Coordinates of C-alpha atoms and ligand atoms in Angstrom, one line a residue:
X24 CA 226.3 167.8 116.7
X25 CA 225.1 167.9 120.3
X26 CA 227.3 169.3 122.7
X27 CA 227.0 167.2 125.8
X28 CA 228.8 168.2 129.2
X29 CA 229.8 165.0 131.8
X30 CA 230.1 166.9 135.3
X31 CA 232.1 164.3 137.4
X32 CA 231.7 165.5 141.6
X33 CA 233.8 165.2 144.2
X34 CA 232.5 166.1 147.2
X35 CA 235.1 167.9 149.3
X36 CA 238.1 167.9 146.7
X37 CA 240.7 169.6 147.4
X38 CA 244.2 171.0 145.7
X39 CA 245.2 170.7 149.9
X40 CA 245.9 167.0 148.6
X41 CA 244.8 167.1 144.3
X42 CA 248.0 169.8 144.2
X43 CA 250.8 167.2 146.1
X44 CA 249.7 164.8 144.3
X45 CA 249.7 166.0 140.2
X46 CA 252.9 166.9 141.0
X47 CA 254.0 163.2 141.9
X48 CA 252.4 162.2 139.2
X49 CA 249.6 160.3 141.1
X50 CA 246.6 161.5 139.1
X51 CA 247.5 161.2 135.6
X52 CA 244.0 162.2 134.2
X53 CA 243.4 164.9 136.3
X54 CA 246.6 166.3 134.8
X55 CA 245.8 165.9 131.4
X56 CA 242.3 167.9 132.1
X57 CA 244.7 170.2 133.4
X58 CA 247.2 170.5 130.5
X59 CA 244.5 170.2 127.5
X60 CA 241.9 172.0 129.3
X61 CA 241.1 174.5 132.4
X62 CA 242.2 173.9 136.0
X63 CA 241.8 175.7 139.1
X64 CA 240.1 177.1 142.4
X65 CA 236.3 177.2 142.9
X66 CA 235.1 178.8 146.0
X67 CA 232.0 177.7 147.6
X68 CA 229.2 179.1 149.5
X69 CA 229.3 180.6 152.5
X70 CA 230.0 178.4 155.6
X71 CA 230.7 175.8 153.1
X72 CA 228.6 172.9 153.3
X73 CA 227.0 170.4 151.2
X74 CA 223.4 171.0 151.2
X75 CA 223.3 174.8 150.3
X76 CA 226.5 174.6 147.9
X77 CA 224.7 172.0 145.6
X78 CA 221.8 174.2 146.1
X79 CA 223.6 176.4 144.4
X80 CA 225.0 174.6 141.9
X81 CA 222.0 173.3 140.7
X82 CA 220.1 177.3 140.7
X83 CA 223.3 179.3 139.9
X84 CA 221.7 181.3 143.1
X85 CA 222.8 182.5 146.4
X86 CA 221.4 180.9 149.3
X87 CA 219.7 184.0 150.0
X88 CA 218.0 183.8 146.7
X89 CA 217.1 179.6 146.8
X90 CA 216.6 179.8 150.4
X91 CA 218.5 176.8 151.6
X92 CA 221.3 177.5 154.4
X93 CA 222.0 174.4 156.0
X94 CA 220.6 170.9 156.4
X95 CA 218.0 172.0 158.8
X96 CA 215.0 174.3 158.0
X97 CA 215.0 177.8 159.9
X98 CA 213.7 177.7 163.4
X99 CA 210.9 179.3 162.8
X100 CA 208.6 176.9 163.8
X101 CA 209.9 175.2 166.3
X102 CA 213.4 175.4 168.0
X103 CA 214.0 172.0 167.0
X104 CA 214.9 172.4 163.4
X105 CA 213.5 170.2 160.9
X106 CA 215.3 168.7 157.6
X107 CA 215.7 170.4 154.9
X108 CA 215.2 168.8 151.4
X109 CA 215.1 169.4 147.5
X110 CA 211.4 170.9 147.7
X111 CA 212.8 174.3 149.0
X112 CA 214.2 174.4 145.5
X113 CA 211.6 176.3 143.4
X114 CA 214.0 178.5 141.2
X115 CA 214.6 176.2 137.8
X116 CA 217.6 174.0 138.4
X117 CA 219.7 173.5 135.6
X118 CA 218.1 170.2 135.2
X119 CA 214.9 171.9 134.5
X120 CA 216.5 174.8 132.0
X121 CA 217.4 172.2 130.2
X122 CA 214.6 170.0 130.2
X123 CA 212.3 172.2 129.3
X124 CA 214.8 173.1 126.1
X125 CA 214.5 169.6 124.5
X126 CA 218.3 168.4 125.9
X127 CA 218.3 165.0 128.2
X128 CA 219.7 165.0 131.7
X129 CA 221.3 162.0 134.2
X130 CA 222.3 163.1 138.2
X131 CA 223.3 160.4 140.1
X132 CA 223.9 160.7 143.8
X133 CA 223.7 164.6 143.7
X134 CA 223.3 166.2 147.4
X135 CA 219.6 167.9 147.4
X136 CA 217.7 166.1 144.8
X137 CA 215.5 164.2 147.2
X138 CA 212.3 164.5 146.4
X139 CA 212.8 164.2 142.6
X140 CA 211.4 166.3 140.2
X141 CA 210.9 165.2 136.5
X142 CA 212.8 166.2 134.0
X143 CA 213.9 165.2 130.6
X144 CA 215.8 161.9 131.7
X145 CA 216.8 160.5 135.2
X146 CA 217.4 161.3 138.8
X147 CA 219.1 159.1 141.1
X148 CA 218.8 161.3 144.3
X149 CA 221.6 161.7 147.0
X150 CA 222.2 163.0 150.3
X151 CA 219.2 163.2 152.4
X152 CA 217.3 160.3 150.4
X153 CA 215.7 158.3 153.5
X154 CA 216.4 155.0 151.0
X155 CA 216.9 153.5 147.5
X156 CA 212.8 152.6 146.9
X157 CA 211.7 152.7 143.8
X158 CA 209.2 156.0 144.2
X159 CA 212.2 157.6 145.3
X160 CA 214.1 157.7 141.8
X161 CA 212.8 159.4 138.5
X162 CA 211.1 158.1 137.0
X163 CA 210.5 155.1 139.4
X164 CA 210.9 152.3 137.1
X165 CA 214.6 153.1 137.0
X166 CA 214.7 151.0 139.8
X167 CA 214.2 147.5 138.3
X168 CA 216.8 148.4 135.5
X169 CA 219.1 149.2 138.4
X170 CA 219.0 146.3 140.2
X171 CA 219.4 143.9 137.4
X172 CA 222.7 145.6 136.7
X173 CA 224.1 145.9 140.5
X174 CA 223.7 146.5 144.0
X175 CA 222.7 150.3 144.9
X176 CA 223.5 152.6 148.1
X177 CA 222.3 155.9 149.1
X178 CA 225.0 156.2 151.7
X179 CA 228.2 154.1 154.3
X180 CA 226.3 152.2 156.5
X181 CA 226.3 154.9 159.8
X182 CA 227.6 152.6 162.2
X183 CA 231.4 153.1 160.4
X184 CA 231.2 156.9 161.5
X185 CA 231.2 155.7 164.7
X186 CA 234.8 154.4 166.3
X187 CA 235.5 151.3 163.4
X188 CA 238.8 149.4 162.5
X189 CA 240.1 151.5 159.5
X190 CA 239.4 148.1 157.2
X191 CA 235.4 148.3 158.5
X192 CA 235.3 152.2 157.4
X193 CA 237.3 151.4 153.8
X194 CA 235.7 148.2 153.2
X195 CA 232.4 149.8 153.1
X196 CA 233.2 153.5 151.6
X197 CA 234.8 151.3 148.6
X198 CA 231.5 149.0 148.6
X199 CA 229.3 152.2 148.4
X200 CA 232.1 153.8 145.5
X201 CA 232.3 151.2 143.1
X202 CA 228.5 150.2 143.0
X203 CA 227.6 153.7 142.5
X204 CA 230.6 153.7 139.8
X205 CA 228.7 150.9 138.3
X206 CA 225.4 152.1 138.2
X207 CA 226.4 155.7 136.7
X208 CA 228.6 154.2 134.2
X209 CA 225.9 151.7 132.9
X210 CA 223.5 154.9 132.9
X211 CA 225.8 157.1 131.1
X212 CA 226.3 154.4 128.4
X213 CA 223.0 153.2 128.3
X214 CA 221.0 156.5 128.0
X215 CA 223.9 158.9 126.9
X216 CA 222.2 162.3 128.7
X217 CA 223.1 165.2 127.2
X218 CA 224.0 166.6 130.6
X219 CA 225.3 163.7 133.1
X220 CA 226.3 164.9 136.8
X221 CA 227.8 162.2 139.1
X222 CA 228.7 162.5 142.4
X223 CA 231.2 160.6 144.9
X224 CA 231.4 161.2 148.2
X225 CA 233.9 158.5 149.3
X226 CA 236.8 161.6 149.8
X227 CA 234.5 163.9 151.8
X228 CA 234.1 161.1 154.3
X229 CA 237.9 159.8 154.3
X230 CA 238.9 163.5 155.0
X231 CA 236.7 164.0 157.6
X232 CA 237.8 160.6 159.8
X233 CA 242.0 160.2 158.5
X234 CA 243.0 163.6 157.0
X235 CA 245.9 162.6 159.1
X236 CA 246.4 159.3 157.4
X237 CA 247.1 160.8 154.0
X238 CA 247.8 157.6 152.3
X239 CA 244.2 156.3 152.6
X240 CA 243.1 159.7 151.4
X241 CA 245.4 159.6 148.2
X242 CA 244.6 155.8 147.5
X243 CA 240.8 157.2 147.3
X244 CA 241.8 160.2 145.2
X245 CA 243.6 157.6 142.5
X246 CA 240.8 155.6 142.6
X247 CA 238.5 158.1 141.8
X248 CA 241.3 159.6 138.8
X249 CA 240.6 156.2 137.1
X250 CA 237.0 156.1 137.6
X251 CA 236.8 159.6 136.0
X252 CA 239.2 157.9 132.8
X253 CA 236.3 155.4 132.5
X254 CA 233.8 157.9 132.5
X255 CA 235.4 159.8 130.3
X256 CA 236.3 157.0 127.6
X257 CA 232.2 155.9 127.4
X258 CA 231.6 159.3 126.9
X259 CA 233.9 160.0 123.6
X260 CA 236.3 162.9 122.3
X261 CA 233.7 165.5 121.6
X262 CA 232.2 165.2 125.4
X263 CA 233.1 168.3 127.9
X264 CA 234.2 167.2 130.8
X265 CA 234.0 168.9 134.2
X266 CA 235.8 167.7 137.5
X267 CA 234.3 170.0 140.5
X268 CA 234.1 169.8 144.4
X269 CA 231.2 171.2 146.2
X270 CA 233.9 172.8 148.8
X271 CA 237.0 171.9 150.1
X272 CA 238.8 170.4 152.9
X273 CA 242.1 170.9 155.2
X274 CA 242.9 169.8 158.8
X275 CA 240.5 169.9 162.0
X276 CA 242.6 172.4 164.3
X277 CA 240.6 172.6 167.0
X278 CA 237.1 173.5 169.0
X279 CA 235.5 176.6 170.1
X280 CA 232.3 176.8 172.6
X281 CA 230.2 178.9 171.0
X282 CA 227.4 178.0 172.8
X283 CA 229.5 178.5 176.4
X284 CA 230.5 182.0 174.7
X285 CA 226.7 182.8 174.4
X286 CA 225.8 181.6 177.7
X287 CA 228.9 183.2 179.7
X288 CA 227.9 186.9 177.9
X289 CA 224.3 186.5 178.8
X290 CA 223.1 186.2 175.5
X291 CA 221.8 182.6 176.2
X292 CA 220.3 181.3 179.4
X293 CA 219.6 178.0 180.6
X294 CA 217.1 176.6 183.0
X295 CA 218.2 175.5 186.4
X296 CA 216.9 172.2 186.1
X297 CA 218.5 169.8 183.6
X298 CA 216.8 168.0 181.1
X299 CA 218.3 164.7 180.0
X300 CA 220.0 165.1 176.6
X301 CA 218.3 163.9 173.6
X302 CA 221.1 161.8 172.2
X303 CA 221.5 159.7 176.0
X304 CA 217.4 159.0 175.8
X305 CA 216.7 158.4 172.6
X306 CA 219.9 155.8 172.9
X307 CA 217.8 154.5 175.9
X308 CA 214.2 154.4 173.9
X309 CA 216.0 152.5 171.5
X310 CA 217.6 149.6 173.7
X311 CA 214.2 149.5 175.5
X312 CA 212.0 148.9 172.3
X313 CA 212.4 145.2 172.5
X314 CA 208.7 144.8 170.1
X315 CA 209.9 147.4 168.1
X316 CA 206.7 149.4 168.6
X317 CA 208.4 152.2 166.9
X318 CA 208.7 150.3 163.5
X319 CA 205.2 149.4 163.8
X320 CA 203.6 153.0 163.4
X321 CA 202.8 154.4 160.2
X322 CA 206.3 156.4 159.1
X323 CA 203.7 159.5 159.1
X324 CA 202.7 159.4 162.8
X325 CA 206.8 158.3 163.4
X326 CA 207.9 161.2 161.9
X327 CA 205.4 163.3 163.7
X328 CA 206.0 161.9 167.2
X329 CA 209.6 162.1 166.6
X330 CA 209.4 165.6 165.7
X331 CA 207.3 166.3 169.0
X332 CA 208.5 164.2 171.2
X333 CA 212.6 165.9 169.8
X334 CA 211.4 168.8 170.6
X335 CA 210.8 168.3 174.1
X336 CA 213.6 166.4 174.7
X337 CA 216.1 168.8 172.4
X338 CA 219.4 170.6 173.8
X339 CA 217.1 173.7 173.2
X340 CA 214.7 172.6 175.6
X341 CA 217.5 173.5 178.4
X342 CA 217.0 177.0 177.0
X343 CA 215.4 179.7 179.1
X344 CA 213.9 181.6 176.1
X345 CA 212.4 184.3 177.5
X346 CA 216.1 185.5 178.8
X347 CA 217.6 184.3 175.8
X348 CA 219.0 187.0 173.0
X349 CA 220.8 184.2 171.1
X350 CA 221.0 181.1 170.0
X351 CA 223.7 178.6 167.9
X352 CA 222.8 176.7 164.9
X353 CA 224.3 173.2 163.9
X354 CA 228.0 172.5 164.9
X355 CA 228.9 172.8 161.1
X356 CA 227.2 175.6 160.3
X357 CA 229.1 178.0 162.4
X358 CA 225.6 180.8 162.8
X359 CA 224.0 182.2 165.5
X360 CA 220.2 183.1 165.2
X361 CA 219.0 186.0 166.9
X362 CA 216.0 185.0 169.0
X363 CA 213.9 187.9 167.3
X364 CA 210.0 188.9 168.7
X365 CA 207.6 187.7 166.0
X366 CA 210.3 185.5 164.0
X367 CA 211.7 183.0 166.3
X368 CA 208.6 181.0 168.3
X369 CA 209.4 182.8 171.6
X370 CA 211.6 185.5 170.4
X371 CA 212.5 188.4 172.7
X372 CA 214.6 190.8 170.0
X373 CA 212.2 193.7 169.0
X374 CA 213.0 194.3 165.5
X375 CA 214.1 197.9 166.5
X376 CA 217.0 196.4 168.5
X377 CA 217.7 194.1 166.3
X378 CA 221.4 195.9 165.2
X379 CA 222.3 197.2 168.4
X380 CA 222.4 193.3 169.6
X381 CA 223.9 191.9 166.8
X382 CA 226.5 195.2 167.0
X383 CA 227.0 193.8 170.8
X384 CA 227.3 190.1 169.7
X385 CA 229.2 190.5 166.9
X386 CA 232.2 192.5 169.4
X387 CA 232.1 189.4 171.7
X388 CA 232.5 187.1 168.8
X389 CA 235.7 189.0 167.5
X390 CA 236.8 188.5 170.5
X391 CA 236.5 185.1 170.6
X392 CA 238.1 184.7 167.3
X393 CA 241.0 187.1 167.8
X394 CA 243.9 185.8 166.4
X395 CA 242.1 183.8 163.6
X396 CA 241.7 184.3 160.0
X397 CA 238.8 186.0 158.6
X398 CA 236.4 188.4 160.2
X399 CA 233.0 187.8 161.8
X400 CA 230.3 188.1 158.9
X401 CA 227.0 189.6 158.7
X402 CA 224.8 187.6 156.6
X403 CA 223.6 190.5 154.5
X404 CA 227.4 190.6 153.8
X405 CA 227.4 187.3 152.1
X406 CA 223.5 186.4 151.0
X407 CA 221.0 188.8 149.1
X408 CA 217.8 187.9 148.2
X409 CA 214.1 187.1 149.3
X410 CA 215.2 184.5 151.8
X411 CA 217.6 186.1 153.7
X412 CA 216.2 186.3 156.9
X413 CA 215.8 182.9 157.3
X414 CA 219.8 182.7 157.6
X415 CA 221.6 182.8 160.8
X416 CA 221.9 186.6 161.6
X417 CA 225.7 186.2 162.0
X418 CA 228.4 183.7 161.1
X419 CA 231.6 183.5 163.0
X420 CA 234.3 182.3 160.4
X421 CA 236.5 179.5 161.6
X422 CA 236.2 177.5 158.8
X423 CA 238.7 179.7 157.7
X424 CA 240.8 177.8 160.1
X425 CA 239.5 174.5 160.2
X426 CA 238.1 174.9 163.7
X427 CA 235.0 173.4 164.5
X428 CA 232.0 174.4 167.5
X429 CA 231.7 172.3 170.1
X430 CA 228.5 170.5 170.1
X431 CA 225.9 172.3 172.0
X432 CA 224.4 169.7 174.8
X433 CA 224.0 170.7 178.4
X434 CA 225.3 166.6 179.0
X435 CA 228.8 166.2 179.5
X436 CA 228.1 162.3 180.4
X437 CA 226.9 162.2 176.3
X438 CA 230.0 160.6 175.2
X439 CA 231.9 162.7 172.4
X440 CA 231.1 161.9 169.1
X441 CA 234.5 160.5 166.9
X442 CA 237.1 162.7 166.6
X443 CA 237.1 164.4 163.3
X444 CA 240.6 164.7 161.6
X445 CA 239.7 167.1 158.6
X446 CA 236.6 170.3 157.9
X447 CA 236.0 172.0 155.2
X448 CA 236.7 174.5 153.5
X449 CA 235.8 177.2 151.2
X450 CA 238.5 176.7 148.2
X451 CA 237.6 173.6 146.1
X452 CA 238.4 172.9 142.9
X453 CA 237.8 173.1 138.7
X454 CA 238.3 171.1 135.9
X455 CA 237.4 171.4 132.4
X456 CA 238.2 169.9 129.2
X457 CA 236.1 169.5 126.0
X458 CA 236.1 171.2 122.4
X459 CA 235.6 174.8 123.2
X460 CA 237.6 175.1 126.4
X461 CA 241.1 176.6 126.1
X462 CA 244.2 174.5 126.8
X463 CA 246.2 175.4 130.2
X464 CA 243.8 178.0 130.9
X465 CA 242.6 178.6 134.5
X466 CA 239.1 180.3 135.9
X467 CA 239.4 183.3 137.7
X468 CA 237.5 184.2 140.9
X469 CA 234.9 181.1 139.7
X470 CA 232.3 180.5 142.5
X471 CA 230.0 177.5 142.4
X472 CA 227.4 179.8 141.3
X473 CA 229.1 179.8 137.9
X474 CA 228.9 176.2 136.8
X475 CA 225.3 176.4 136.0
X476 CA 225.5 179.3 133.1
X477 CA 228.5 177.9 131.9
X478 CA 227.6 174.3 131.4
X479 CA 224.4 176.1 129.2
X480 CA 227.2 177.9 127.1
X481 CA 228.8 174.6 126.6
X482 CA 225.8 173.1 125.7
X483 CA 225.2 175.8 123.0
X484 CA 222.3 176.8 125.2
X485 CA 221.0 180.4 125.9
X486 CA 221.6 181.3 129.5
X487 CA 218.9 182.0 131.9
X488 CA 219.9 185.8 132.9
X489 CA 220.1 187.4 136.3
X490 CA 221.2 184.2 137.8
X491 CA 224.0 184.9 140.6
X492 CA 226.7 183.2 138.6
X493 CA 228.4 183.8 135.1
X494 CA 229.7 182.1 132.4
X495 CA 233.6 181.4 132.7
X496 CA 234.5 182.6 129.5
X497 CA 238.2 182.6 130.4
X498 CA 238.6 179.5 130.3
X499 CA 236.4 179.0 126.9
X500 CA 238.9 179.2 123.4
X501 CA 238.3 183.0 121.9
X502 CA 237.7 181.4 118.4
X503 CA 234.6 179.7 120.2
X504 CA 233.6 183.2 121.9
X505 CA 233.9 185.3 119.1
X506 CA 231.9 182.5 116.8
X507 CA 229.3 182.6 119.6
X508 CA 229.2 184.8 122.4
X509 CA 226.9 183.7 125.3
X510 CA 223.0 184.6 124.3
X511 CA 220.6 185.0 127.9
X512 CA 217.0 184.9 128.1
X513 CA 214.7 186.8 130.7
X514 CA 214.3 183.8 133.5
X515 CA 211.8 184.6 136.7
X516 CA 213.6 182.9 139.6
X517 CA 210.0 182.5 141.9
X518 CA 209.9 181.5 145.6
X519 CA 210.7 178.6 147.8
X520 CA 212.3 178.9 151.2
X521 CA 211.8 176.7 154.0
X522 CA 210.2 172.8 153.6
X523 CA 209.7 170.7 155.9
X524 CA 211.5 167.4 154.9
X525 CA 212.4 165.2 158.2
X526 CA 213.0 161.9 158.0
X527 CA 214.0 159.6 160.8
X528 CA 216.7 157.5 159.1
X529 CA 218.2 160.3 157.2
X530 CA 218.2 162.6 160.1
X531 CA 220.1 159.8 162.2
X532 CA 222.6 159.2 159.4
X533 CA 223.6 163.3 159.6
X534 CA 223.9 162.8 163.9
X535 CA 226.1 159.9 163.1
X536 CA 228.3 161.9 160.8
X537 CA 228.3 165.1 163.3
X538 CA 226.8 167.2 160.9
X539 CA 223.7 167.8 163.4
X540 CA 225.4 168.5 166.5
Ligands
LIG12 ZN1 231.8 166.9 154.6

């Protein structure tokens, strides 16, 4: 018999609010995963955010080893970073390990997938798709199927990130949730994968606007407990089932200046003369574009233009680089880069000095987060691997607390972007029921790194070895682990690193959501 593995995703889940709410009795199939099966924490990458955790998930690597740290590319080229996107991904993804081993595979609406590769079955791609077009799905004449069955969205519409009646914001996040529900469930019934991943997002947006309004949260939470049941039930009795976050979530407590820090400690200077920010003109392009001349241009020579014409016009074109040491990256991303001689474009850091000023850098930035929880982290501390020096040289941990940076813009007439009520975190959580997991067993330590070799145990597969993860065999019965203990195969990881991947429309949709800041 084929063992088959349904990986249901929540993006941002959370025991914060899963926790309160088996205990009410709120989520009565997540509790019976938990009772007949495996429940419990699953830490995430480091900072913990979508792009490189499902990066991970899908290699069973470290960024430093898949080479994807954030939703922007390195600035390497350029100070204005570019999108990143699923190309970077060279290592075989566990969609791959398994095509290539004769077994069928279904992800719908998993982060990082854009552009799709083939495999052995389909790919509906998520995050960071510029749109639901046909060439954008594998293989392409999914779409037709598709629409004959229901309406299809990549994403909310980015307008309801912005200040929106709370009706606007959960009218559309349900719109989005139950045609994607749709959609997946046809496909899992239709084509029965032997590995199906879906992922909703619908929490992960919720927490971020009304962690305060708890009830809205929790109504999404139940709705997503019976989606899973319905999943669950097309899929049949012998099916493992995984529930699994990509990170998790608790309160917003606050903002720190990072970039202020930076510039009051001479590490970053700014030109005297003040450039207009890029969000306050490209607001004023857009009002003034009455014939839509932008529209018009080939979505090539947009895309370049863009890229050019952001360049000039980025926050980072306020910097003075030749009297800058340091630099931030994205407001959720919580790094700062080095400007290093020979890596960044105008770098000043010789490589010799390289650990004096991070030594000098890292003592301002535990001062700056005295009092909080964690430590300030050295990315060779967290990462290994052939990619690590694309990573932010230092992190400075406050998602530890829920604190977020201020955006970096040298505007204070750019009006704030909405107030964000939850962050993330790096606890999320673990699910598993099927035949050979134990009941009311719990995973110990597991990272997101480990859902990739365990899924191939599951599936009876050998595991590719040397990955980053490992299989969780505590929560697998001992019967099935003494009948058939895990079997690896020699597996060469290759290169990838840094693509280039911008897109106008996606890249907008991430500035609405204040993940570009
Ligand atoms: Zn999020």
């Amino acid at each position: 018999m084929r063992s088959r593995v349904l990986i249901f995703g929540i993006d941002g889940g959370t025991f914060n609010v899963v926790g309160p709410m088996l205990e009410a009795g709120r989520l009565p199939n997540l509790a019976r995963l938990q009772a007949e099966g495996a429940a419990g924490t699953l830490s995430t990458v480091c900072p913990p955010l979508t792009a490189p955790a499902w990066a991970t998930f899908q290699t069973g690597l470290n960024p430093g080893r898949h080479g994807v740290f954030d939703f922007l590319a390195p600035p390497r080229h350029g100070y204005y970073r570019r999108l990143q996107n699923a190309s970077a991904l060279t290592a075989a993804r566990v969609f791959d390990t398994l095509s290539s081993a004769g077994r069928t595979v279904g992800a719908v609406n998993v982060p990082l997938t854009f552009p799709p590769r083939p495999v052995n079955g389909f790919v509906i791609p998520g995050m960071l798709t510029p749109s639901f077009a046909d060439k954008h799905l594998y293989p392409p004449s999914l779409g037709a199927e598709i629409r004959g069955v229901g309406e299809y969205f990549i994403d909310m519409d980015p307008a309801n990130f912005e200040e929106v009646p709370d009706e606007a914001f959960t009218e559309d996040l349900y719109r989005v949730a139950e045609a994607r529900k749709k959609i997946a469930l046809h496909l899992w019934k239709s084509r029965r994968p032997d590995l199906f991943v879906v992922v909703f997002t619908g929490v992960d947006r919720l927490m971020h606007f009304y962690w305060d309004k708890a009830e809205l949260v929790r109504r999404h939470y139940e709705w997503l407990d019976a989606a899973l049941a319905e999943f669950m039930e097309a899929g049949g009795e012998d099916v493992t089932t995984l529930v699994m976050s990509d990170h998790g979530f608790g309160p917003a407590e606050g903002e720190v200046d990072l970039a202020g820090h930076l510039v009051r400690h001479g590490f970053m200077t700014l030109k005297k003369k003040k450039n207009p920010s890029p969000r306050r003109v490209m607001d004023a392009v857009a009002k003034l574009d009455v014939l839509n001349l932008r529209k018009r241009l080939p979505q090539r020579w947009r895309a370049a233009a863009r890229g050019r014409v952001m360049e000039r016009l980025s926050v980072f074109a306020a910097v003075d680089w030749k009297r800058t040491k340091a630099f931030p990256g994205t407001a959720t991303q919580y790094g700062v880069y080095l400007n290093v001689a020979g890596r960044e474009p105008e770098g000043i850091v010789d490589r010799a000095d390289y650990e004096k000023v991070r030594d000098d850098l890292a003592a301002g930035l535990e001062e700056l987060h005295a009092g909080l929880r964690g430590r300030v982290v050295r990315r060779e501390e967290v990462y290994h691997g052939p990619f690590v020096d694309d990573a932010p040289d230092i992190y400075l941990p406050l998602w530890e607390d829920g604190i977020r940076l201020v955006e970096f813009s040298d505007d204070p007439a750019v009006a704030p972007r909405r107030r964000r009520a939850g962050e993330h975190r790096r606890e999320g959580i673990l699910f598993a029921r099927g035949p050979s997991v134990s009941a009311g067993s719990a995973p110990n330590g597991a990272t997101l790194a480990d859902v990739y070799p365990t899924v191939m145990y599951l599936m009876k597969e050998a595991v590719p070895a040397g990955l980053d993860g490992r299989v969780l065999a505590e929560v697998v019965t001992p019967k099935t682990l003494a009948a058939a203990p895990p079997v690896y195969f020699d597996y060469d990881v290759g290169g990838a690193g840094y693509v280039d991947g911008e897109d106008a429309e996606v890249r907008a949709r991430l500035e609405s959501m204040g993940y570009l800041g």
